[in-house]
CSV table of C-alpha atoms in Angstrom, one decimal:
chain,number,residue,atom,x,y,z
A,1,MET,CA,79.6,9.9,-38.4
A,2,PRO,CA,77.3,8.8,-35.3
A,3,GLN,CA,78.2,6.3,-33.1
A,4,PRO,CA,75.7,4.1,-31.4
A,5,LEU,CA,75.4,5.5,-27.5
A,6,GLU,CA,76.2,8.9,-28.6
A,7,GLY,CA,74.1,11.5,-26.5
A,8,TYR,CA,74.2,9.0,-23.3
A,9,ARG,CA,76.6,9.8,-20.5
A,10,VAL,CA,78.0,7.6,-18.2
A,11,LEU,CA,80.0,7.9,-14.3
A,12,ASP,CA,82.4,5.0,-13.3
A,13,MET,CA,83.7,4.9,-10.4
A,14,THR,CA,84.8,1.0,-10.8
A,15,GLU,CA,88.0,-0.5,-9.6
A,16,VAL,CA,90.9,-2.6,-11.4
A,17,TRP,CA,89.7,-4.5,-14.9
A,18,ALA,CA,86.3,-5.6,-15.5
A,19,GLY,CA,84.7,-2.4,-14.0
A,20,PRO,CA,87.1,0.0,-15.9
A,21,MET,CA,87.0,-2.4,-19.4
A,22,GLY,CA,83.1,-2.8,-19.4
A,23,THR,CA,82.8,0.9,-19.4
A,24,THR,CA,85.8,1.7,-21.9
A,25,LEU,CA,83.6,-1.0,-23.7
A,26,LEU,CA,80.4,1.5,-23.5
A,27,GLY,CA,82.9,4.5,-24.3
A,28,ASP,CA,83.2,2.6,-27.9
A,29,LEU,CA,80.3,2.6,-28.7
A,30,GLY,CA,80.1,6.4,-28.3
A,31,ALA,CA,79.0,6.8,-24.6
A,32,GLU,CA,80.3,9.6,-22.6
A,33,VAL,CA,82.8,7.8,-20.1
A,34,ILE,CA,83.5,9.9,-17.1
A,35,ARG,CA,85.9,7.7,-14.7
A,36,VAL,CA,85.8,9.5,-11.4
A,37,GLU,CA,88.9,8.4,-9.6
A,38,SER,CA,89.9,7.9,-6.0
A,39,TYR,CA,92.1,11.1,-4.3
A,40,PRO,CA,94.7,11.5,-2.9
A,41,ARG,CA,93.8,7.8,-1.9
A,42,ALA,CA,95.4,6.1,-5.0
A,43,SER,CA,93.6,3.5,-7.3
A,44,MET,CA,94.8,0.6,-7.0
A,45,THR,CA,96.1,0.2,-10.2
A,46,ARG,CA,97.7,3.5,-10.6
A,47,PRO,CA,101.4,3.0,-8.4
A,48,VAL,CA,101.8,5.7,-6.4
A,49,GLN,CA,105.6,5.1,-6.3
A,50,LEU,CA,108.5,3.7,-9.1
A,51,ALA,CA,108.5,0.6,-6.3
A,52,THR,CA,105.3,-0.5,-6.6
A,53,MET,CA,105.8,-0.8,-10.7
A,54,ASN,CA,107.0,-4.5,-11.4
A,55,PRO,CA,109.8,-4.3,-13.7
A,56,ALA,CA,107.6,-5.3,-16.5
A,57,GLN,CA,105.0,-2.5,-16.2
A,58,ARG,CA,108.3,-0.4,-16.6
A,59,ALA,CA,109.6,-2.2,-19.6
A,60,ALA,CA,106.4,-2.0,-21.3
A,61,ILE,CA,105.8,2.1,-21.2
A,62,PRO,CA,109.2,3.6,-20.4
A,63,GLY,CA,108.5,7.0,-19.6
A,64,ASP,CA,108.1,10.3,-17.2
A,65,PRO,CA,109.4,8.5,-13.7
A,66,ASP,CA,107.9,11.1,-11.8
A,67,ARG,CA,104.5,10.5,-12.8
A,68,PRO,CA,104.4,6.4,-12.3
A,69,TRP,CA,100.3,6.4,-11.6
A,70,ASP,CA,100.4,7.4,-15.4
A,71,LEU,CA,102.6,4.6,-16.8
A,72,SER,CA,100.6,1.4,-15.3
A,73,THR,CA,99.7,-1.2,-17.8
A,74,THR,CA,97.0,-2.8,-16.0
A,75,TYR,CA,95.4,1.4,-15.8
A,76,HIS,CA,96.2,1.8,-19.8
A,77,LEU,CA,94.9,-1.8,-20.5
A,78,ALA,CA,91.3,-1.5,-19.1
A,79,ASN,CA,90.9,2.5,-20.3
A,80,ARG,CA,90.4,4.3,-22.8
A,81,ASN,CA,87.7,6.5,-24.6
A,82,LYS,CA,87.1,7.9,-20.8
A,83,LEU,CA,87.5,11.4,-19.3
A,84,GLY,CA,89.1,11.2,-15.6
A,85,VAL,CA,88.8,13.3,-13.4
A,86,THR,CA,89.7,12.6,-10.1
A,87,LEU,CA,87.5,13.6,-6.5
A,88,ASN,CA,88.2,12.7,-2.7
A,89,VAL,CA,83.6,12.2,-2.6
A,90,MET,CA,83.9,11.8,1.6
A,91,HIS,CA,85.0,15.5,1.5
A,92,PRO,CA,81.1,17.2,1.4
A,93,ARG,CA,82.1,19.4,-2.0
A,94,GLY,CA,83.2,16.6,-3.0
A,95,ARG,CA,80.5,14.9,-2.5
A,96,LEU,CA,78.0,18.0,-3.8
A,97,LEU,CA,80.1,17.7,-6.8
A,98,LEU,CA,80.0,13.8,-7.4
A,99,GLU,CA,76.1,14.3,-7.0
A,100,ARG,CA,76.3,17.1,-9.6
A,101,LEU,CA,77.5,14.6,-11.9
A,102,VAL,CA,74.7,12.1,-11.3
A,103,ALA,CA,72.4,14.8,-11.8
A,104,VAL,CA,73.8,15.1,-15.6
A,105,SER,CA,74.3,10.9,-16.2
A,106,ASP,CA,72.2,8.5,-17.5
A,107,ALA,CA,73.9,5.6,-16.0
A,108,PHE,CA,76.6,5.4,-12.3
A,109,VAL,CA,78.8,2.5,-12.2
A,110,ILE,CA,80.5,1.8,-8.6
A,111,GLY,CA,82.8,-1.0,-8.1
A,112,TYR,CA,83.2,-1.7,-4.9
A,113,SER,CA,82.6,-4.1,-2.6
A,114,ALA,CA,78.8,-4.6,-1.0
A,115,GLY,CA,77.8,-1.9,1.5
A,116,THR,CA,80.5,0.4,0.7
A,117,ILE,CA,78.4,2.8,-0.8
A,118,ASP,CA,75.6,2.9,1.4
A,119,ARG,CA,78.0,4.0,4.2
A,120,MET,CA,79.4,6.9,1.8
A,121,GLY,CA,75.2,7.7,1.6
A,122,LEU,CA,75.4,7.3,-1.9
A,123,ASP,CA,73.3,4.5,-2.2
A,124,TYR,CA,70.4,4.2,-5.1
A,125,GLU,CA,67.3,6.1,-3.0
A,126,SER,CA,69.8,8.6,-2.1
A,127,LEU,CA,71.0,9.5,-5.7
A,128,ARG,CA,67.4,8.7,-7.6
A,129,LYS,CA,66.2,12.4,-4.9
A,130,VAL,CA,69.4,14.0,-7.9
A,131,ARG,CA,68.5,11.9,-11.0
A,132,GLU,CA,65.0,10.2,-10.7
A,133,ASP,CA,65.9,8.1,-13.7
A,134,LEU,CA,69.0,6.9,-13.2
A,135,VAL,CA,70.2,3.8,-14.3
A,136,MET,CA,72.9,2.2,-11.3
A,137,VAL,CA,74.8,-0.9,-11.4
A,138,SER,CA,76.3,-1.8,-8.1
A,139,MET,CA,79.0,-5.3,-9.1
A,140,PRO,CA,80.5,-6.5,-6.2
A,141,GLY,CA,82.3,-10.0,-6.4
A,142,TRP,CA,79.7,-11.8,-4.4
A,143,GLY,CA,76.2,-9.0,-5.0
A,144,GLU,CA,74.8,-7.2,-3.5
A,145,ARG,CA,72.6,-9.8,-0.8
A,146,GLY,CA,73.4,-12.3,1.1
A,147,PRO,CA,75.7,-13.8,3.5
A,148,TYR,CA,79.1,-12.5,1.5
A,149,LYS,CA,78.1,-9.3,1.6
A,150,GLY,CA,80.6,-6.7,2.0
A,151,TYR,CA,83.6,-9.8,2.0
A,152,ALA,CA,86.3,-7.9,-0.1
A,153,THR,CA,87.8,-10.0,-3.3
A,154,LEU,CA,89.9,-9.5,-6.1
A,155,GLY,CA,89.6,-12.1,-9.4
A,156,SER,CA,91.7,-14.7,-7.6
A,157,GLY,CA,89.0,-14.7,-4.9
A,158,LEU,CA,86.8,-15.4,-7.9
A,159,ASP,CA,89.0,-17.8,-9.6
A,160,ALA,CA,88.9,-19.9,-6.2
A,161,PHE,CA,85.1,-19.9,-5.0
A,162,THR,CA,83.5,-20.8,-8.8
A,163,GLY,CA,86.3,-23.8,-8.8
A,164,HIS,CA,87.8,-22.7,-12.3
A,165,MET,CA,91.0,-22.4,-10.1
A,166,TYR,CA,90.7,-25.9,-9.1
A,167,LEU,CA,89.6,-27.1,-12.9
A,168,ARG,CA,92.7,-25.2,-14.3
A,169,GLY,CA,95.6,-27.3,-12.9
A,170,TYR,CA,96.5,-31.1,-14.0
A,171,PRO,CA,94.6,-34.7,-12.9
A,172,ASP,CA,98.6,-35.0,-11.0
A,173,SER,CA,97.9,-31.6,-9.6
A,174,ASP,CA,96.8,-29.6,-7.0
A,175,PRO,CA,96.0,-25.6,-7.4
A,176,THR,CA,99.5,-24.2,-5.9
A,177,THR,CA,100.3,-24.8,-9.1
A,178,THR,CA,97.4,-23.6,-11.6
A,179,PRO,CA,98.4,-20.5,-13.3
A,180,VAL,CA,97.1,-17.3,-12.3
A,181,GLY,CA,97.9,-13.8,-13.4
A,182,VAL,CA,94.9,-14.1,-16.1
A,183,PHE,CA,91.2,-14.2,-14.1
A,184,HIS,CA,88.4,-15.0,-16.3
A,185,SER,CA,85.9,-13.4,-14.2
A,186,ASP,CA,87.1,-9.9,-15.6
A,187,ALA,CA,86.4,-10.3,-18.4
A,188,THR,CA,82.2,-12.1,-18.1
A,189,GLY,CA,82.3,-8.9,-16.0
A,190,ALA,CA,83.0,-6.7,-18.5
A,191,LEU,CA,80.9,-7.4,-21.0
A,192,LEU,CA,78.2,-8.3,-18.4
A,193,LEU,CA,78.4,-5.3,-16.8
A,194,ALA,CA,78.1,-3.4,-20.3
A,195,PHE,CA,75.0,-5.8,-21.8
A,196,ALA,CA,73.3,-5.1,-18.2
A,197,ILE,CA,73.2,-0.6,-19.1
A,198,MET,CA,73.3,-1.2,-22.2
A,199,THR,CA,69.3,-3.0,-21.6
A,200,ALA,CA,68.3,-1.1,-19.0
A,201,LEU,CA,68.7,2.3,-21.2
A,202,HIS,CA,66.3,0.6,-23.2
A,203,TYR,CA,63.7,-0.2,-21.1
A,204,ARG,CA,64.0,3.5,-19.9
A,205,GLU,CA,63.2,4.3,-23.4
A,206,ARG,CA,60.5,2.6,-23.4
A,207,THR,CA,59.4,3.3,-19.8
A,208,GLY,CA,60.9,6.4,-18.6
A,209,LYS,CA,61.9,4.4,-15.7
A,210,GLY,CA,65.6,3.9,-13.7
A,211,GLN,CA,66.5,0.7,-11.7
A,212,TYR,CA,69.5,-0.5,-9.7
A,213,ILE,CA,71.0,-3.3,-11.0
A,214,ASP,CA,73.0,-6.2,-8.7
A,215,LEU,CA,75.3,-7.9,-10.7
A,216,SER,CA,77.7,-10.1,-9.2
A,217,GLN,CA,80.9,-11.2,-10.4
A,218,ALA,CA,80.8,-14.8,-9.0
A,219,GLU,CA,77.5,-15.2,-10.5
A,220,VAL,CA,78.7,-13.8,-14.2
A,221,LEU,CA,81.7,-16.4,-13.7
A,222,LEU,CA,79.7,-19.8,-12.8
A,223,THR,CA,77.6,-19.4,-15.7
A,224,HIS,CA,80.8,-18.9,-17.5
A,225,LEU,CA,81.1,-22.9,-16.4
A,226,PRO,CA,77.9,-24.7,-17.3
A,227,ARG,CA,79.7,-28.3,-17.9
A,228,PRO,CA,81.4,-29.1,-14.5
A,229,VAL,CA,78.2,-27.3,-12.1
A,230,LEU,CA,74.7,-29.7,-14.4
A,231,GLU,CA,77.3,-32.9,-14.5
A,232,TRP,CA,77.3,-33.0,-11.1
A,233,SER,CA,73.5,-31.2,-10.4
A,234,MET,CA,72.5,-33.7,-13.8
A,235,ASN,CA,74.8,-36.5,-13.6
A,236,GLY,CA,76.1,-37.3,-10.2
A,237,ARG,CA,79.3,-37.0,-11.9
A,238,VAL,CA,82.5,-34.7,-10.1
A,239,ALA,CA,84.4,-32.8,-12.9
A,240,GLN,CA,88.3,-32.9,-12.5
A,241,PRO,CA,91.2,-31.0,-13.8
A,242,LEU,CA,92.2,-32.5,-17.5
A,243,GLY,CA,94.7,-30.0,-17.8
A,244,ASN,CA,95.1,-29.6,-21.8
A,245,SER,CA,92.8,-33.4,-23.0
A,246,ASP,CA,89.5,-32.7,-24.1
A,247,PRO,CA,86.6,-35.4,-23.4
A,248,THR,CA,85.8,-35.0,-26.2
A,249,ALA,CA,88.3,-34.3,-28.4
A,250,CYS,CA,91.2,-36.4,-29.8
A,251,PRO,CA,93.7,-35.7,-30.7
A,252,HIS,CA,93.5,-32.8,-28.2
A,253,GLY,CA,96.3,-30.2,-26.7
A,254,VAL,CA,99.5,-28.7,-27.0
A,255,PHE,CA,102.5,-30.1,-29.3
A,256,PRO,CA,105.4,-29.6,-29.7
A,257,CYS,CA,107.1,-28.2,-32.6
A,258,ARG,CA,110.4,-28.1,-34.0
A,259,GLU,CA,112.1,-24.5,-32.3
A,260,GLU,CA,112.9,-25.2,-29.0
A,261,GLY,CA,110.4,-24.2,-26.8
A,262,SER,CA,107.6,-23.2,-29.5
A,263,TRP,CA,104.1,-25.5,-29.3
A,264,ILE,CA,101.6,-26.1,-31.4
A,265,ALA,CA,97.9,-26.4,-30.0
A,266,ILE,CA,95.6,-29.2,-32.1
A,267,ALA,CA,92.0,-30.0,-31.5
A,268,VAL,CA,90.5,-33.3,-33.8
A,269,ARG,CA,86.4,-33.3,-32.4
A,270,ALA,CA,85.1,-34.3,-35.7
A,271,ASP,CA,85.2,-37.4,-37.3
A,272,ASP,CA,86.7,-36.2,-40.4
A,273,GLN,CA,89.0,-34.0,-39.4
A,274,TRP,CA,91.3,-37.0,-38.4
A,275,PRO,CA,91.5,-37.8,-42.7
A,276,ALA,CA,92.2,-34.6,-43.1
A,277,LEU,CA,94.8,-35.1,-40.4
A,278,VAL,CA,96.3,-38.4,-41.0
A,279,LYS,CA,97.3,-36.7,-44.4
A,280,ALA,CA,98.8,-33.4,-43.8
A,281,MET,CA,101.2,-35.6,-40.8
A,282,GLY,CA,101.3,-37.8,-44.3
A,283,GLU,CA,99.2,-41.0,-43.3
A,284,PRO,CA,101.7,-42.2,-41.8
A,285,GLU,CA,101.4,-46.1,-41.2
A,286,TRP,CA,100.1,-46.1,-37.7
A,287,ALA,CA,97.6,-43.6,-38.1
A,288,ARG,CA,96.1,-45.4,-41.0
A,289,GLN,CA,94.3,-47.8,-38.6
A,290,PRO,CA,90.4,-48.0,-39.1
A,291,GLU,CA,89.5,-48.2,-35.4
A,292,LEU,CA,90.9,-44.6,-35.2
A,293,ARG,CA,88.9,-43.2,-37.2
A,294,ASN,CA,86.0,-42.7,-35.4
A,295,LEU,CA,86.4,-41.0,-31.8
A,296,LEU,CA,86.1,-43.5,-29.2
A,297,GLY,CA,88.6,-45.3,-31.3
A,298,ARG,CA,91.2,-42.5,-31.2
A,299,LEU,CA,89.8,-42.3,-26.8
A,300,GLU,CA,90.7,-45.0,-26.3
A,301,GLN,CA,94.7,-44.9,-27.4
A,302,ARG,CA,94.6,-41.5,-26.7
A,303,ASP,CA,98.4,-41.1,-25.7
A,304,ALA,CA,98.9,-43.1,-28.5
A,305,VAL,CA,97.5,-40.9,-31.0
A,306,GLU,CA,99.1,-37.9,-29.3
A,307,ARG,CA,102.6,-39.3,-29.1
A,308,GLY,CA,102.4,-40.1,-32.3
A,309,VAL,CA,101.4,-36.9,-33.2
A,310,ALA,CA,103.9,-35.1,-31.8
A,311,GLU,CA,106.6,-36.8,-33.5
A,312,TRP,CA,105.3,-35.1,-36.4
A,313,THR,CA,105.1,-31.5,-34.9
A,314,ARG,CA,108.7,-31.9,-33.4
A,315,SER,CA,109.6,-32.3,-37.4
A,316,ARG,CA,108.1,-28.9,-38.3
A,317,GLY,CA,108.6,-25.7,-37.1
A,318,GLN,CA,105.7,-23.8,-35.8
A,319,ASP,CA,104.9,-21.6,-38.7
A,320,GLU,CA,104.4,-24.3,-41.1
A,321,ALA,CA,102.9,-26.8,-39.3
A,322,ALA,CA,100.3,-24.3,-38.3
A,323,ALA,CA,100.3,-22.9,-41.9
A,324,TRP,CA,99.8,-27.1,-43.5
A,325,LEU,CA,97.2,-28.1,-40.7
A,326,ARG,CA,95.2,-25.0,-40.9
A,327,ALA,CA,95.4,-25.1,-44.9
A,328,ALA,CA,93.9,-29.3,-44.5
A,329,GLY,CA,90.9,-28.0,-42.7
A,330,VAL,CA,92.5,-29.4,-39.3
A,331,PRO,CA,91.2,-26.5,-36.3
A,332,ALA,CA,94.9,-25.8,-34.3
A,333,GLY,CA,96.9,-22.7,-34.0
A,334,PRO,CA,100.8,-21.7,-32.9
A,335,VAL,CA,101.2,-21.1,-29.6
A,336,TYR,CA,101.7,-17.9,-29.9
A,337,ASP,CA,104.9,-15.0,-26.9
A,338,ILE,CA,103.4,-12.1,-26.3
A,339,PRO,CA,105.8,-10.3,-29.0
A,340,SER,CA,104.9,-13.1,-32.0
A,341,LEU,CA,101.5,-12.1,-31.2
A,342,LEU,CA,102.0,-8.7,-32.0
A,343,GLN,CA,103.6,-9.5,-35.7
A,344,ASP,CA,100.6,-11.9,-36.7
A,345,PRO,CA,99.5,-11.3,-40.0
A,346,HIS,CA,96.0,-11.6,-39.3
A,347,LEU,CA,95.8,-9.2,-36.4
A,348,ARG,CA,97.8,-7.0,-38.2
A,349,GLU,CA,95.6,-6.7,-42.2
A,350,ARG,CA,92.7,-6.9,-39.3
A,351,GLY,CA,93.6,-3.3,-38.0
A,352,PHE,CA,93.7,-4.6,-34.5
A,353,TRP,CA,96.5,-3.1,-33.5
A,354,ILE,CA,96.6,0.9,-32.6
A,355,THR,CA,99.5,2.8,-31.9
A,356,ALA,CA,98.5,5.1,-28.9
A,357,ASP,CA,100.8,8.2,-28.1
A,358,HIS,CA,99.9,10.2,-25.0
A,359,PRO,CA,102.7,11.7,-22.7
A,360,PRO,CA,104.4,10.8,-20.6
A,361,ALA,CA,104.3,7.5,-22.2
A,362,ASN,CA,106.5,6.9,-24.9
A,363,PRO,CA,103.8,5.5,-28.2
A,364,TYR,CA,103.2,1.6,-27.6
A,365,GLU,CA,100.5,-0.4,-29.5
A,366,ARG,CA,97.6,-1.9,-27.7
A,367,ALA,CA,94.4,-3.9,-28.8
A,368,GLY,CA,91.9,-1.0,-30.5
A,369,VAL,CA,87.7,-1.3,-30.5
A,370,LEU,CA,86.9,-5.0,-30.8
A,371,TRP,CA,83.8,-4.3,-33.1
A,372,ARG,CA,83.8,-3.8,-36.7
A,373,MET,CA,80.3,-2.2,-37.1
A,374,SER,CA,79.6,-1.4,-41.0
A,375,GLU,CA,77.3,1.7,-40.7
A,376,THR,CA,78.8,3.5,-37.7
A,377,PRO,CA,82.9,2.1,-37.7
A,378,SER,CA,84.2,2.5,-34.0
A,379,GLU,CA,87.8,4.5,-33.2
A,380,VAL,CA,89.8,4.9,-30.2
A,381,ARG,CA,88.3,8.8,-30.1
A,382,LEU,CA,90.3,9.8,-26.4
A,383,ALA,CA,93.8,8.0,-25.3
A,384,THR,CA,94.0,6.7,-21.9
A,385,ASN,CA,93.6,9.1,-19.3
A,386,ASN,CA,96.8,10.2,-17.2
A,387,LEU,CA,95.8,11.1,-13.0
A,388,GLY,CA,93.1,14.7,-13.3
A,389,GLU,CA,93.3,15.3,-16.7
A,390,HIS,CA,89.6,16.2,-17.7
A,391,ASN,CA,89.6,17.9,-14.3
A,392,ARG,CA,88.6,21.4,-15.8
A,393,GLU,CA,87.0,20.1,-19.2
A,394,VAL,CA,84.2,18.4,-16.4
A,395,PHE,CA,84.0,20.5,-13.4
A,396,SER,CA,84.6,24.0,-15.3
A,397,GLY,CA,83.2,22.7,-19.0
A,398,LEU,CA,80.3,20.5,-17.5
A,399,LEU,CA,79.2,22.0,-14.3
A,400,GLY,CA,79.7,25.0,-14.7
A,401,LEU,CA,82.7,25.5,-12.0
A,402,PRO,CA,83.8,29.2,-11.4
A,403,GLU,CA,88.0,28.9,-11.8
A,404,GLU,CA,88.9,31.0,-8.4
A,405,ASP,CA,86.6,27.0,-6.9
A,406,LEU,CA,88.2,24.8,-8.9
A,407,ALA,CA,91.7,26.4,-7.8
A,408,ALA,CA,89.8,26.3,-3.8
A,409,LEU,CA,89.3,22.7,-4.5
A,410,GLU,CA,93.1,21.7,-5.8
A,411,ALA,CA,94.6,23.7,-2.3
A,412,GLU,CA,91.6,21.9,-0.4
A,413,GLY,CA,93.3,18.4,-2.0
A,414,VAL,CA,89.3,17.8,-2.8
A,415,ILE,CA,90.7,16.9,-6.8
A,416,GLY,CA,94.4,16.9,-7.8
A,417,GLU,CA,96.8,15.4,-11.2
A,418,ARG,CA,99.3,14.1,-8.3
A,419,TYR,CA,99.5,12.1,-5.9
A,420,TYR,CA,102.5,12.2,-3.1
A,421,PRO,CA,104.1,9.6,-1.1
A,422,GLY,CA,102.7,7.7,1.1
A,423,ALA,CA,99.1,7.9,-0.4
A,424,GLU,CA,96.7,5.7,0.9
A,425,ILE,CA,95.7,2.8,-2.0
A,426,ASP,CA,91.7,2.3,-2.0
A,427,THR,CA,90.4,-1.3,-2.1
A,428,ASP,CA,87.1,-0.3,-1.0
C-alpha cells in the first residue's frame, strides 16, 4: 500500500538525536531516507572502541564486540527505515558522490554548526546548481544567522540557554541538581524538522520551487516554554523552579506507594476531580472540609492536602492505586522504571513495542511507528543500519557506480564498513 511520502527521497547528514529522529519520522511515512555518515571520522553516536561504550549500552544490546559502532543504543534509537552509507565528503571523489546524491534527492538535511557546510563548499546556492528545486534544511543550535552563529552545542547547552535547565529544578536547589540525560530540544527539533520538510515539499508541489530552511533548535524549544516567557514579558513575573508542584493544580506531584521505591503521579486541576479523589480515598474526614472543594481552598492548604494524599497512597500498591484512581476519573499514573514500562499492558495491546532483529545486535524491543493511520498503516521496513551497510545498494544500485570504482573508493578510504582504532569523532 502506498505510503504518504512514498516517492520522495531525503538525504540525511545530521548527528546525535534531533536530526536523525526527524528523518526517521519521514522514513516511517514512506520517504526513502539515505543516511550519509561521516567516514573515516566516526559519528558521535557510534563508539569506535568498546572502551567508549557505557555499561548500559553494552548491557542493552550485547552482540559482536568486533563492531561496537553497530551496537550503540543512541544510534539505534534514532535511526530506522533508512539506507545507510559512509562517505568522506572532504575527499574530491566523496564530494562528487554527495553532489550526485543531492541531484537525485528531494530534500537534504544537515545538522552541523552554522557555517560548517559553507566551509565544505556544500552551501545551498552551490547545491542548487545540481538540483534547482532542492529543499535544504540546516538545524544548528542557534540557527544560521546571529551573534551565536557557528557556536557548537549539544542538548545540554540548549537546555541551559532556554532556561529549561533552571526551571526543571526545585525551589531550594540550583541547576547543579537538575536531572540531565534527556533533553527536550531533541524531541522538539525532530518533530519540527519533519514538519518543515513536508511543508516545503508541499510548497514545491504547488510552485515548482525549492527553498532553504534555517531551523534554530533553541528557538524551537523556546516555543515549548511559553508560560515562563510570557509571565515575564506580559506580567513582569519571573518564573521559579517548582519541582513537582503546579500553581494551578492541587494535589499535584508524585506520591509514595506501599512498595519501597514505588510512586504514583496525581494531578487534580478541575474541581470535579477532587470529590472523585476523596471518594477513592474512602472519604477521610480531613478531605471532607467544605473549603477544599475548590482549587483556591486546596492551594491555601497545599501541604496538608498533599500529606493526606500521601498517607493514602502509602497504604496502596502502585498498580492498585493507579487502577483505583483512573477508574474514579482522577488523572493519575504510575511512575515506571523502564522494565515496568516495557510490560505495560496498554502499550502491549496497542503494539507499540516491536522486536528488532538485525545482527550483530541480538533481537531487542524498541518503540515502533508513532502513527496508526487507517488508510496507510506504517511499519518498520528497514532496521537500524549497520555502518556502511547500504554502500553498494546506493552507490552502485542508485548512482550506477561500477564495481571496480566501488572497490577503489574503499581502497582510498572514501567509503568503508568499519572504523579503525584512533578514528576521530565528528563533532562539528
